[in-house]
Each structure stands twice: as structure tokens, then as C-alpha cells.
Amino acid sequence: MRACGGVPGRLLAAALLTGMISACELRDVTTAAPVDMVIAEVVLLADQSVQRAFLHRTFGPRGQTVPGARVEVHTEDGRIMRFAATTMAGVCTVPGGPREGTCYVSVDSTAFTVEPGARYRLEIELADGGRMHATTLVPGSFDVLLPTPGPRTCSLPPETLMELRWTRSPGAWVYAVEADFGASLAQALPALNPPIPFRTVGLSVGGADTTLVFPAELGVFDRFDDDAAATLAALQGGLPRGAAAEVVVAAAEPNYVNWVRGGTFNPSGTVRVASVSGDGTGVFGALVRRSFRVVGGGEGTFRSCFR
């Protein structure tokens, strides 16, 4: 072994002891040439009449768009939902996701609606003749038990925690709960200067885990975010008076879960486990969602979340 970059031997030994340099042996390394590949991200939403498919590329001289593809979702009894490319901005993109690509939306919503518990097949034919395919089983239907059923907007006493509860969704691997507070926290907690919009996410891991404390157990992944930390700490005691949240509870099947969180230790970033195969890769997943609105205070205007 020889010192790297002309580092004297005794300094190199000290660096090795402190872990600053893991290895300095010089070796020939062969790297594989990267491959330009089409990535399809198709997540069926059982509560939506229009479905979306986002096709993009890993890289390439043609950019990341994927025009001219034939995208179809098939039922087991032979019905077909067809998709067409759209230029409407923001239809397919999500925060933190790829920006360049081609967005396809279903154009024949009368063909069928996505049903909880049903199985579907994705077929994609690319403009160059390549083919991609996948199947998914939509999670089964479920109901929210708390807040109690009724009008979708309910009142929660200020500074009060509520254990969200729902029934099991057959086939679900994970339940994701997202709360979108919009600008209401900025108005209710002006001294903390929370970001606008303010959103939090919580996970109930496993098909049998059907409870989550609102709002305290949402946002656990953002507690080291300096901009959000103080607001999240304030939410540990409940929803402030005047704040309001649009809450969505989503049951997710294995394809979606593996794509979002693949792997158990990923220091270089998320490792995505694909469910789409053929001349490309990607995800063909499905979500079943239930939504409601919670207002901090609002007594006499909205029903109680507890009855």
C-alpha cells in the first residue's frame, strides 16, 4: 500500500486509525455504462374517475419524454381503459418526483372504474415497439371508524389528540395517513412561522395496524427539518384552535410499498423495487383512500369528531 495523494506515512496511519480514510490501495476499476431506460409510474386510485400514468427516462439524448406510447389497463374480464398523452402541467408530477416526462391520462372513464379488491393488468407499447407489463391487486375496501361517520368535516377540541381508527383493508401492506394543513397553521401559530403549505405524513406499518394518533404521530420523518421542527413539536399536544387539516387515509398494496420504501438500509437514497417488467421498469400499484376534514375548535359549526 502506498500513501494517497502524497500523504506522509505517519499521517496516513493516524487517518486510518480515526476512520478518515478507509482504503488507499490503487486499483483498476471498470464501470458499467449506464442504460437509457423507460420508467413507468402508474398508481391506480380507487376513488378517482380519471387515472394517470407517468412515463419518463433514466437519461438520454432525447430527453426524458416518452411520447407515442400506447398505455392500457385491462380487467380480468377483458375490459380496457385506454390512456392518452396530456400537456396539462402538474397532472402527473408529485413533490420530489421527476419533472421531465410524458403524462398520460385515462380517456375512456366509462370503460370501468377502479374497484377495491379487483385485479388489473397494465400493458404499455412504446413508440419503438418495446413492451412493458405488470399486474396489481387493489386493496380491499375499508371504513374510517374515528372520526365517527357523518359529514366529512368534524370539530376537534383545541389541544386534543385523537386516535384515528379504521377497519382493515384486505391485501393492504401499509396505511399512509397524510394531513394537509394548507396555510391554517401559519394563521394559528404565527410565532412559529410554519411553511406554507404545511403537510405531514404518518405510517401504520402492517395490514393489522389500523390506528394512528392525530396529529402527534404524523410528521415523524420531518422532525429534524429545521423549518418544521417547532410546528411539529406544537402539534404533539393537539390541533390549535383555528387550524384545519384535510386528512387522507390510504391503504397501499405491495407494488406501491416496494416502490416507495424498497430496502431496509439505503444510505445512498431510496432503493425502488420494480413491479413493471419488459422493455422498461417502474411501478404498477394501487391505493384505496378515505378522506375527511378536521377543524380545531369549530364547536357549534361542525359536528364533533367523536360523535
mmCIF file of N, CA and C in Angstrom, residues 139-145 165-173 175 206-211 251:
data_model
loop_
_atom_site.group_PDB
_atom_site.id
_atom_site.type_symbol
_atom_site.label_atom_id
_atom_site.label_comp_id
_atom_site.label_asym_id
_atom_site.label_seq_id
_atom_site.Cartn_x
_atom_site.Cartn_y
_atom_site.Cartn_z
ATOM 1 N N PRO A 139 -56.075 -3.028 -3.017
ATOM 2 C CA PRO A 139 -56.502 -3.382 -1.659
ATOM 3 C C PRO A 139 -58.029 -3.357 -1.541
ATOM 4 N N GLY A 140 -58.534 -4.094 -0.562
ATOM 5 C CA GLY A 140 -59.973 -4.138 -0.358
ATOM 6 C C GLY A 140 -60.504 -2.872 0.283
ATOM 7 N N SER A 141 -61.818 -2.729 0.258
ATOM 8 C CA SER A 141 -62.463 -1.559 0.825
ATOM 9 C C SER A 141 -62.310 -1.538 2.347
ATOM 10 N N PHE A 142 -62.337 -0.341 2.924
ATOM 11 C CA PHE A 142 -62.274 -0.195 4.377
ATOM 12 C C PHE A 142 -63.042 1.054 4.776
ATOM 13 N N ASP A 143 -63.332 1.193 6.067
ATOM 14 C CA ASP A 143 -64.092 2.327 6.570
ATOM 15 C C ASP A 143 -63.357 2.994 7.722
ATOM 16 N N VAL A 144 -63.477 4.308 7.800
ATOM 17 C CA VAL A 144 -62.947 5.066 8.928
ATOM 18 C C VAL A 144 -63.952 4.999 10.075
ATOM 19 N N LEU A 145 -63.471 4.609 11.266
ATOM 20 C CA LEU A 145 -64.324 4.486 12.444
ATOM 21 C C LEU A 145 -64.254 5.726 13.341
ATOM 22 N N ARG A 165 -58.969 5.745 13.749
ATOM 23 C CA ARG A 165 -59.177 4.293 13.671
ATOM 24 C C ARG A 165 -59.930 3.964 12.397
ATOM 25 N N TRP A 166 -59.562 2.837 11.792
ATOM 26 C CA TRP A 166 -60.249 2.389 10.597
ATOM 27 C C TRP A 166 -60.240 0.869 10.560
ATOM 28 N N THR A 167 -61.103 0.292 9.729
ATOM 29 C CA THR A 167 -61.165 -1.163 9.593
ATOM 30 C C THR A 167 -60.037 -1.647 8.698
ATOM 31 N N ARG A 168 -59.778 -2.927 8.711
ATOM 32 C CA ARG A 168 -58.720 -3.493 7.886
ATOM 33 C C ARG A 168 -59.112 -3.487 6.416
ATOM 34 N N SER A 169 -58.110 -3.276 5.576
ATOM 35 C CA SER A 169 -58.280 -3.358 4.129
ATOM 36 C C SER A 169 -57.600 -4.636 3.661
ATOM 37 N N PRO A 170 -58.348 -5.643 3.211
ATOM 38 C CA PRO A 170 -57.709 -6.884 2.750
ATOM 39 C C PRO A 170 -56.685 -6.616 1.661
ATOM 40 N N GLY A 171 -55.491 -7.168 1.850
ATOM 41 C CA GLY A 171 -54.435 -7.013 0.857
ATOM 42 C C GLY A 171 -53.536 -5.821 1.078
ATOM 43 N N ALA A 172 -53.849 -4.949 2.038
ATOM 44 C CA ALA A 172 -53.010 -3.770 2.282
ATOM 45 C C ALA A 172 -51.771 -4.163 3.067
ATOM 46 N N TRP A 173 -50.632 -3.619 2.670
ATOM 47 C CA TRP A 173 -49.372 -3.807 3.391
ATOM 48 C C TRP A 173 -49.104 -2.665 4.356
ATOM 49 N N TYR A 175 -50.692 1.439 5.707
ATOM 50 C CA TYR A 175 -51.649 2.537 5.648
ATOM 51 C C TYR A 175 -50.862 3.837 5.812
ATOM 52 N N GLY A 206 -48.054 -2.506 8.344
ATOM 53 C CA GLY A 206 -48.683 -3.814 8.509
ATOM 54 C C GLY A 206 -50.180 -3.719 8.312
ATOM 55 N N GLY A 207 -50.746 -4.765 7.736
ATOM 56 C CA GLY A 207 -52.162 -4.764 7.424
ATOM 57 C C GLY A 207 -53.071 -4.730 8.629
ATOM 58 N N ALA A 208 -52.554 -5.105 9.808
ATOM 59 C CA ALA A 208 -53.387 -5.138 11.014
ATOM 60 C C ALA A 208 -53.242 -3.885 11.862
ATOM 61 N N ASP A 209 -52.334 -2.986 11.504
ATOM 62 C CA ASP A 209 -52.091 -1.769 12.282
ATOM 63 C C ASP A 209 -53.019 -0.683 11.757
ATOM 64 N N THR A 210 -54.164 -0.500 12.391
ATOM 65 C CA THR A 210 -55.207 0.373 11.853
ATOM 66 C C THR A 210 -55.529 1.532 12.786
ATOM 67 N N THR A 211 -54.525 2.052 13.475
ATOM 68 C CA THR A 211 -54.704 3.233 14.317
ATOM 69 C C THR A 211 -53.498 4.153 14.184
ATOM 70 N N ALA A 251 -54.847 2.980 1.924
ATOM 71 C CA ALA A 251 -54.382 1.596 2.010
ATOM 72 C C ALA A 251 -53.574 1.286 0.761
#
